[in-house]
Amino acid sequence: METKKVDWQLVILVCSIIIIMIMGVRQSLGLFLDPITNFMKSGKEFFSFAIGVQAIIWGLVTFFLGILIDKLGPQKVLAFGIISYSSGIFLMSNPTSEFVLFSATTLMGFGLGGAGMATMVSIAGKVAPINKRSLAMGLVAAAASFGQFAVVLPTMWMNKEFGWEVSLVVLASISISLLLLLPLLNSTNEKNSNVQDFGNSLQQTIMFSLKERNYILLISGFFVCGFHVTFIALHLPADLISKGISAEIAGWSLAIIGVTNIIGTLGFGWLGGKVKKPMPLSIIYLLRSVTITIFVLSPPSPFIALLFGAVIGILWLATVPMTNAIILSFIGPKYLATLSGICFICHQIGAVLGAWLGGRFFDIYGSYENMWWLSVGLGIIAFLLTITVKEEPFSVNSEIKQPS
């Protein structure tokens, strides 16, 4: 059977456009924390909890839909993701009850699972030539980072000029229009002939990997990553505003994270090719703790707010390619999607706690200071766990017999 020729550069472009919008909106949710909780006349905890549940749904759905993409191709899964995501954003524009708000964030969780960064990076890796795969995945990851800058600032402006409800309707309209790009992915709808083999050995692979000390240490560190980035993305604007910093500066601080994250991801990715990868990965966690400590101890000011956004952005998602590269060294490319999916679920469990506890701590103590110190402690723990990881292959091939 003749294989369709895939224009991988067009696919990367389409994936990048989609992920700019999807991840840009996701990282803008912190701008809606205060206005939505004020509208609902509730504390910050429920909105934070709803975003936390969204995170775990995102992780679980990403794992299972990844298998479905192998079977059906990306178009149907992406369509499901985009429709779910835009519906959730629209529903959030009128949160008349806690049930409505929870339904909105849940729909967005399904949308992120179908059209989020993990899905788009996976598609990029599948269609690109072997010698271009790292470049392709890096470009899509960079687009996700740029989305935080490209969407946060216009959203902040719309909130100020037209109100947060209008902002959400506009974001929902732009998101649903992404469906128009899906016909450009026709050439990627090829079924994986090894899906059955993968399914037969999936359970064995998971059970074997969960007994490996190095893998457990790695995913435990990634749990802390999820805690950090979700807490900061959701609660940083509210924290800065509570300290007397303007909403505009708070928005800029969040947006700058997306810009400097591109630098950090590329820089640490380069460093990971020069030294053993667990070393720079562990240093990222340690530097996060140092950065947060300096931020908490410094007098609040616009300069400190912007500087914190710039520095924490360098350390933001630099963990993602590093962590996946270590998993690749453990087991090779055959089961990378499976073990990366488990690792991402662990990341999202951390995200649940980061989102929820941020709101909980604020409602109890009236500030985020205790939450920041918890983040510092977890960063140090992640540093100690990750620095002991040994970058050595699992003996999976000898332990797991593949079907012939």
Short mmCIF file of C-alpha atoms in Angstrom, two decimals:
data_model
loop_
_atom_site.label_atom_id
_atom_site.label_comp_id
_atom_site.label_asym_id
_atom_site.label_seq_id
_atom_site.Cartn_x
_atom_site.Cartn_y
_atom_site.Cartn_z
CA MET A 1 0.00 0.00 0.00
CA GLU A 2 1.35 3.40 -0.94
CA THR A 3 1.86 5.71 2.01
CA LYS A 4 0.51 9.24 1.84
CA LYS A 5 3.14 11.90 1.70
CA VAL A 6 2.86 14.16 4.71
CA ASP A 7 3.76 17.84 4.41
CA TRP A 8 5.27 17.87 7.90
CA GLN A 9 6.07 21.58 7.80
CA LEU A 10 2.41 22.42 7.18
CA VAL A 11 1.41 20.08 10.01
CA ILE A 12 3.85 21.82 12.37
CA LEU A 13 2.42 25.21 11.37
CA VAL A 14 -1.16 24.06 12.00
CA CYS A 15 -0.21 22.46 15.33
CA SER A 16 1.60 25.63 16.37
CA ILE A 17 -1.38 27.88 15.59
CA ILE A 18 -3.74 25.61 17.52
CA ILE A 19 -1.46 25.33 20.54
CA ILE A 20 -0.85 29.08 20.70
CA MET A 21 -4.57 29.60 21.29
CA ILE A 22 -5.27 26.55 23.44
CA MET A 23 -2.37 27.02 25.85
CA GLY A 24 -2.62 30.81 25.71
CA VAL A 25 -6.19 30.69 27.06
CA ARG A 26 -5.21 28.07 29.64
CA GLN A 27 -2.46 30.29 31.01
CA SER A 28 -4.81 33.29 31.04
CA LEU A 29 -7.22 31.78 33.56
CA GLY A 30 -5.47 33.54 36.44
CA LEU A 31 -6.81 36.82 35.04
CA PHE A 32 -10.35 35.56 35.71
CA LEU A 33 -9.81 34.30 39.28
CA ASP A 34 -10.74 37.54 41.04
CA PRO A 35 -13.58 38.70 38.74
CA ILE A 36 -15.32 35.32 38.70
CA THR A 37 -15.04 34.80 42.47
CA ASN A 38 -16.34 38.35 43.01
CA PHE A 39 -19.21 37.68 40.60
CA MET A 40 -20.11 34.47 42.42
CA LYS A 41 -19.56 36.09 45.83
CA SER A 42 -17.40 33.18 46.93
CA GLY A 43 -13.86 32.67 48.14
CA LYS A 44 -11.02 31.67 45.85
CA GLU A 45 -11.04 28.03 46.92
CA PHE A 46 -13.85 26.71 44.70
CA PHE A 47 -12.55 28.26 41.47
CA SER A 48 -9.09 26.98 42.38
CA PHE A 49 -10.45 23.50 43.08
CA ALA A 50 -12.32 23.49 39.76
CA ILE A 51 -9.09 24.35 37.91
CA GLY A 52 -7.34 21.59 39.87
CA VAL A 53 -9.91 19.02 38.75
CA GLN A 54 -9.50 20.34 35.22
CA ALA A 55 -5.78 19.55 35.47
CA ILE A 56 -6.25 15.90 36.43
CA ILE A 57 -8.91 15.42 33.74
CA TRP A 58 -6.45 16.92 31.27
CA GLY A 59 -3.79 14.41 32.29
CA LEU A 60 -6.01 11.34 32.18
CA VAL A 61 -7.71 12.30 28.92
CA THR A 62 -4.35 13.04 27.28
CA PHE A 63 -3.12 9.54 28.10
CA PHE A 64 -6.17 7.70 26.72
CA LEU A 65 -6.74 9.95 23.71
CA GLY A 66 -3.10 9.49 22.77
CA ILE A 67 -3.84 5.83 22.14
CA LEU A 68 -6.94 6.85 20.16
CA ILE A 69 -4.85 9.16 17.97
CA ASP A 70 -2.69 6.17 17.05
CA LYS A 71 -5.82 4.33 15.98
CA LEU A 72 -7.91 7.03 14.27
CA GLY A 73 -5.45 9.78 13.40
CA PRO A 74 -5.48 13.24 15.00
CA GLN A 75 -8.36 14.98 13.21
CA LYS A 76 -11.30 13.46 15.11
CA VAL A 77 -9.56 13.72 18.45
CA LEU A 78 -8.58 17.34 17.82
CA ALA A 79 -12.13 18.19 16.75
CA PHE A 80 -13.45 16.71 19.99
CA GLY A 81 -10.84 18.65 21.95
CA ILE A 82 -11.49 22.00 20.28
CA ILE A 83 -15.28 21.71 20.61
CA SER A 84 -15.03 20.71 24.29
CA TYR A 85 -12.55 23.48 25.04
CA SER A 86 -14.43 26.31 23.35
CA SER A 87 -17.73 25.14 24.92
CA GLY A 88 -16.13 25.25 28.36
CA ILE A 89 -14.78 28.76 27.82
CA PHE A 90 -18.21 29.98 26.66
CA LEU A 91 -19.94 28.34 29.64
CA MET A 92 -17.49 30.05 32.01
CA SER A 93 -18.62 33.46 30.72
CA ASN A 94 -21.84 33.16 32.75
CA PRO A 95 -21.10 31.09 35.89
CA THR A 96 -24.55 31.32 37.48
CA SER A 97 -23.73 28.55 39.96
CA GLU A 98 -20.87 26.41 41.20
CA PHE A 99 -22.20 23.54 39.07
CA VAL A 100 -21.99 25.68 35.91
CA LEU A 101 -18.44 26.79 36.71
CA PHE A 102 -17.36 23.23 37.50
CA SER A 103 -18.94 21.99 34.26
CA ALA A 104 -17.08 24.69 32.32
CA THR A 105 -13.67 23.80 33.74
CA THR A 106 -14.37 20.09 33.27
CA LEU A 107 -15.19 20.61 29.58
CA MET A 108 -11.96 22.59 29.24
CA GLY A 109 -10.09 19.67 30.83
CA PHE A 110 -11.40 17.32 28.14
CA GLY A 111 -10.48 19.92 25.53
CA LEU A 112 -6.92 20.20 26.80
CA GLY A 113 -6.65 16.42 26.74
CA GLY A 114 -7.68 16.35 23.10
CA ALA A 115 -5.90 19.45 21.81
CA GLY A 116 -3.34 20.38 24.47
CA MET A 117 0.43 20.55 24.29
CA ALA A 118 1.12 16.85 24.85
CA THR A 119 -1.17 15.93 21.96
CA MET A 120 0.27 18.50 19.57
CA VAL A 121 3.88 17.65 20.40
CA SER A 122 3.07 13.98 19.83
CA ILE A 123 1.59 14.72 16.39
CA ALA A 124 4.65 16.79 15.49
CA GLY A 125 6.99 13.98 16.52
CA LYS A 126 5.07 11.43 14.45
CA VAL A 127 4.95 13.34 11.16
CA ALA A 128 8.41 14.94 11.09
CA PRO A 129 11.36 13.15 9.47
CA ILE A 130 13.54 11.31 11.99
CA ASN A 131 16.33 13.86 11.76
CA LYS A 132 13.84 16.73 12.28
CA ARG A 133 11.78 15.33 15.16
CA SER A 134 13.53 17.22 17.96
CA LEU A 135 13.22 20.44 15.98
CA ALA A 136 9.54 19.83 15.22
CA MET A 137 8.63 19.08 18.85
CA GLY A 138 10.69 22.02 20.04
CA LEU A 139 8.89 24.39 17.66
CA VAL A 140 5.46 23.28 18.89
CA ALA A 141 6.57 23.56 22.53
CA ALA A 142 7.92 27.05 21.80
CA ALA A 143 4.59 27.98 20.20
CA ALA A 144 2.82 26.93 23.40
CA SER A 145 5.09 29.25 25.35
CA PHE A 146 4.50 32.10 22.92
CA GLY A 147 0.76 31.56 23.35
CA GLN A 148 1.03 32.64 26.97
CA PHE A 149 2.40 36.00 25.81
CA ALA A 150 0.18 36.36 22.74
CA VAL A 151 -3.11 35.66 24.54
CA VAL A 152 -2.58 36.98 28.08
CA LEU A 153 -2.00 40.61 27.09
CA PRO A 154 -5.01 40.96 24.71
CA THR A 155 -7.17 39.19 27.31
CA MET A 156 -6.04 41.63 29.99
CA TRP A 157 -6.94 44.51 27.66
CA MET A 158 -10.37 43.04 26.84
CA ASN A 159 -11.10 42.50 30.55
CA LYS A 160 -10.39 46.17 31.19
CA GLU A 161 -12.20 47.62 28.17
CA PHE A 162 -15.20 45.29 27.77
CA GLY A 163 -15.41 43.15 30.90
CA TRP A 164 -14.36 39.59 31.63
CA GLU A 165 -17.62 38.08 30.32
CA VAL A 166 -17.05 39.55 26.85
CA SER A 167 -13.42 38.41 26.94
CA LEU A 168 -14.46 34.81 27.50
CA VAL A 169 -17.02 34.92 24.69
CA VAL A 170 -14.37 36.29 22.30
CA LEU A 171 -11.85 33.63 23.38
CA ALA A 172 -14.47 30.92 22.90
CA SER A 173 -15.27 32.21 19.38
CA ILE A 174 -11.62 32.24 18.35
CA SER A 175 -11.09 28.78 19.82
CA ILE A 176 -13.99 27.17 17.93
CA SER A 177 -12.70 28.71 14.69
CA LEU A 178 -9.63 26.45 15.00
CA LEU A 179 -11.82 23.69 13.54
CA LEU A 180 -11.30 25.35 10.16
CA LEU A 181 -7.63 24.30 10.27
CA LEU A 182 -8.28 20.58 10.72
CA PRO A 183 -8.75 19.73 6.99
CA LEU A 184 -5.07 20.67 6.57
CA LEU A 185 -4.22 17.59 8.67
CA ASN A 186 -5.85 15.09 6.28
CA SER A 187 -2.49 13.55 5.39
CA THR A 188 -1.86 12.54 9.02
CA ASN A 189 -4.85 10.20 9.28
CA GLU A 190 -2.97 6.95 8.93
CA LYS A 191 -3.60 4.06 11.26
CA ASN A 192 -0.69 2.65 13.20
CA SER A 193 -0.16 -0.96 12.19
CA ASN A 194 1.43 -1.66 15.56
CA VAL A 195 -1.54 -0.56 17.66
CA GLN A 196 -2.49 -4.15 18.54
CA ASP A 197 1.07 -5.00 19.59
CA PHE A 198 1.20 -1.86 21.67
CA GLY A 199 -2.09 -2.72 23.36
CA ASN A 200 -0.98 -6.26 24.15
CA SER A 201 2.19 -5.13 25.90
CA LEU A 202 0.86 -1.90 27.43
CA GLN A 203 -0.01 -3.34 30.84
CA GLN A 204 3.29 -5.19 31.11
CA THR A 205 5.25 -2.08 30.22
CA ILE A 206 3.46 0.05 32.81
CA MET A 207 3.87 -2.50 35.60
CA PHE A 208 7.56 -2.95 34.81
CA SER A 209 8.32 0.78 34.71
CA LEU A 210 6.56 1.44 38.02
CA LYS A 211 9.04 -0.88 39.72
CA GLU A 212 12.01 1.12 38.44
CA ARG A 213 13.55 3.40 41.10
CA ASN A 214 14.86 5.96 38.63
CA TYR A 215 11.50 6.33 36.90
CA ILE A 216 9.68 6.77 40.23
CA LEU A 217 12.16 9.45 41.30
CA LEU A 218 11.73 11.24 37.96
CA ILE A 219 7.94 11.34 38.01
CA SER A 220 7.96 12.40 41.67
CA GLY A 221 9.97 15.46 40.67
CA PHE A 222 7.57 16.12 37.80
CA PHE A 223 4.73 16.13 40.35
CA VAL A 224 6.39 19.18 41.91
CA CYS A 225 6.67 20.81 38.47
CA GLY A 226 2.90 20.54 38.05
CA PHE A 227 2.36 22.00 41.51
CA HIS A 228 4.60 24.98 40.78
CA VAL A 229 3.42 26.00 37.32
CA THR A 230 -0.30 25.63 38.04
CA PHE A 231 -0.16 27.52 41.33
CA ILE A 232 1.85 30.36 39.80
CA ALA A 233 -0.15 30.60 36.56
CA LEU A 234 -3.48 30.68 38.40
CA HIS A 235 -2.64 32.68 41.53
CA LEU A 236 0.26 35.01 40.64
CA PRO A 237 -1.99 37.83 39.33
CA ALA A 238 -4.21 37.66 42.42
CA ASP A 239 -1.16 37.57 44.71
CA LEU A 240 0.37 40.64 43.10
CA ILE A 241 -2.92 42.56 43.16
CA SER A 242 -3.40 41.68 46.85
CA LYS A 243 0.03 43.29 47.49
CA GLY A 244 -1.02 46.55 45.82
CA ILE A 245 0.45 45.87 42.36
CA SER A 246 -1.76 46.99 39.44
CA ALA A 247 -3.68 44.47 37.35
CA GLU A 248 -1.72 45.59 34.28
CA ILE A 249 1.64 44.80 35.88
CA ALA A 250 0.24 41.49 37.16
CA GLY A 251 -0.82 40.60 33.62
CA TRP A 252 2.56 41.58 32.20
CA SER A 253 4.32 39.45 34.81
CA LEU A 254 2.28 36.45 33.69
CA ALA A 255 2.84 37.21 30.00
CA ILE A 256 6.61 37.59 30.38
CA ILE A 257 6.77 34.02 31.66
CA GLY A 258 5.75 32.80 28.22
CA VAL A 259 8.50 34.77 26.46
CA THR A 260 11.40 33.82 28.71
CA ASN A 261 10.18 30.22 28.82
CA ILE A 262 11.22 29.91 25.16
CA ILE A 263 14.76 30.90 26.14
CA GLY A 264 14.79 28.52 29.10
CA THR A 265 13.43 25.56 27.17
CA LEU A 266 15.97 25.94 24.36
CA GLY A 267 18.84 26.72 26.73
CA PHE A 268 18.33 23.81 29.09
CA GLY A 269 17.61 21.56 26.13
CA TRP A 270 21.04 22.45 24.73
CA LEU A 271 22.64 21.92 28.14
CA GLY A 272 21.02 18.50 28.39
CA GLY A 273 22.94 17.45 25.30
CA LYS A 274 26.25 18.41 26.93
CA VAL A 275 25.94 16.88 30.41
CA LYS A 276 23.97 14.14 32.13
CA LYS A 277 20.33 15.32 31.95
CA PRO A 278 19.33 14.72 35.62
CA MET A 279 21.84 17.39 36.69
CA PRO A 280 20.34 20.40 34.81
CA LEU A 281 16.82 19.09 35.52
CA SER A 282 17.48 19.02 39.27
CA ILE A 283 19.07 22.48 39.07
CA ILE A 284 15.85 23.83 37.54
CA TYR A 285 13.91 22.73 40.64
CA LEU A 286 16.52 24.20 42.98
CA LEU A 287 16.59 27.52 41.12
CA ARG A 288 12.80 27.72 41.32
CA SER A 289 13.05 27.51 45.12
CA VAL A 290 15.75 30.18 45.19
CA THR A 291 13.75 32.46 42.88
CA ILE A 292 10.54 32.08 44.91
CA THR A 293 12.44 32.73 48.17
CA ILE A 294 13.88 35.99 46.83
CA PHE A 295 10.44 36.99 45.50
CA VAL A 296 8.72 36.41 48.85
CA LEU A 297 11.41 38.21 50.88
CA SER A 298 11.58 41.22 48.53
CA PRO A 299 9.34 44.28 49.09
CA PRO A 300 6.45 44.18 46.54
CA SER A 301 7.05 46.45 43.55
CA PRO A 302 6.35 46.46 39.81
CA PHE A 303 10.04 45.81 39.14
CA ILE A 304 10.12 42.74 41.40
CA ALA A 305 6.88 41.46 39.84
CA LEU A 306 8.23 41.71 36.30
CA LEU A 307 11.65 40.35 37.28
CA PHE A 308 10.05 37.35 38.97
CA GLY A 309 8.00 36.62 35.84
CA ALA A 310 11.11 36.82 33.66
CA VAL A 311 13.26 34.55 35.86
CA ILE A 312 10.59 31.96 36.72
CA GLY A 313 9.73 31.83 33.01
CA ILE A 314 13.24 30.62 32.19
CA LEU A 315 12.61 27.71 34.59
CA TRP A 316 8.94 27.26 33.63
CA LEU A 317 8.54 24.36 31.19
CA ALA A 318 12.23 23.65 30.65
CA THR A 319 11.50 20.52 32.67
CA VAL A 320 9.28 19.03 29.95
CA PRO A 321 11.83 18.23 27.19
CA MET A 322 14.43 17.30 29.83
CA THR A 323 12.08 14.85 31.54
CA ASN A 324 10.98 13.26 28.26
CA ALA A 325 14.60 12.98 27.12
CA ILE A 326 15.47 11.06 30.30
CA ILE A 327 12.49 8.74 29.77
CA LEU A 328 13.71 8.23 26.21
CA SER A 329 17.11 7.17 27.55
CA PHE A 330 15.39 4.77 29.94
CA ILE A 331 13.30 2.87 27.44
CA GLY A 332 13.83 4.09 23.87
CA PRO A 333 11.17 5.52 21.55
CA LYS A 334 8.81 2.52 21.41
CA TYR A 335 7.05 3.16 24.74
CA LEU A 336 7.89 6.85 25.12
CA ALA A 337 4.28 7.97 24.68
CA THR A 338 3.04 5.53 27.31
CA LEU A 339 5.58 6.38 30.01
CA SER A 340 5.46 10.10 29.21
CA GLY A 341 1.69 9.88 29.61
CA ILE A 342 2.02 8.36 33.08
CA CYS A 343 4.57 11.04 33.96
CA PHE A 344 2.17 13.74 32.76
CA ILE A 345 -0.63 12.34 34.94
CA CYS A 346 1.71 12.66 37.92
CA HIS A 347 2.45 16.24 36.84
CA GLN A 348 -1.28 16.97 36.78
CA ILE A 349 -1.87 15.49 40.23
CA GLY A 350 0.62 18.08 41.43
CA ALA A 351 -1.31 20.67 39.43
CA VAL A 352 -4.52 19.77 41.28
CA LEU A 353 -2.90 20.48 44.62
CA GLY A 354 -1.17 23.63 43.36
CA ALA A 355 -4.41 25.13 42.10
CA TRP A 356 -6.67 24.06 44.97
CA LEU A 357 -4.31 24.69 47.90
CA GLY A 358 -3.51 28.15 46.55
CA GLY A 359 -7.16 29.17 46.91
CA ARG A 360 -7.53 27.26 50.18
CA PHE A 361 -4.52 28.90 51.80
CA PHE A 362 -5.60 32.38 50.68
CA ASP A 363 -9.10 31.92 52.11
CA ILE A 364 -7.69 30.67 55.44
CA TYR A 365 -4.70 32.99 55.92
CA GLY A 366 -5.65 36.00 53.78
CA SER A 367 -2.43 35.81 51.76
CA TYR A 368 -0.40 33.40 49.65
CA GLU A 369 2.78 33.56 51.75
CA ASN A 370 2.44 30.07 53.26
CA MET A 371 1.74 28.67 49.82
CA TRP A 372 4.92 30.24 48.47
CA TRP A 373 6.98 28.66 51.26
CA LEU A 374 5.38 25.28 50.57
CA SER A 375 6.44 25.71 46.94
CA VAL A 376 10.01 26.41 48.09
CA GLY A 377 10.08 23.25 50.20
CA LEU A 378 8.71 21.09 47.40
CA GLY A 379 11.29 22.50 44.98
CA ILE A 380 14.10 21.47 47.31
CA ILE A 381 12.61 17.97 47.64
CA ALA A 382 12.34 17.68 43.84
CA PHE A 383 15.99 18.75 43.54
CA LEU A 384 17.09 16.04 45.98
CA LEU A 385 15.01 13.36 44.26
CA THR A 386 16.00 14.23 40.70
CA ILE A 387 19.72 14.64 41.30
CA THR A 388 19.89 10.96 42.34
CA VAL A 389 18.31 9.71 39.08
CA LYS A 390 20.65 7.51 37.05
CA GLU A 391 20.27 7.90 33.30
CA GLU A 392 20.47 4.23 32.37
CA PRO A 393 18.29 2.02 30.12
CA PHE A 394 15.62 -0.26 31.56
CA SER A 395 16.02 -3.91 30.60
CA VAL A 396 12.46 -3.92 29.30
CA ASN A 397 13.15 -5.85 26.13
CA SER A 398 14.47 -8.78 28.09
CA GLU A 399 11.74 -8.60 30.71
CA ILE A 400 8.75 -8.08 28.41
CA LYS A 401 8.24 -10.43 25.55
CA GLN A 402 6.72 -8.67 22.61
CA PRO A 403 4.09 -10.45 20.48
CA SER A 404 5.46 -11.70 17.20
#
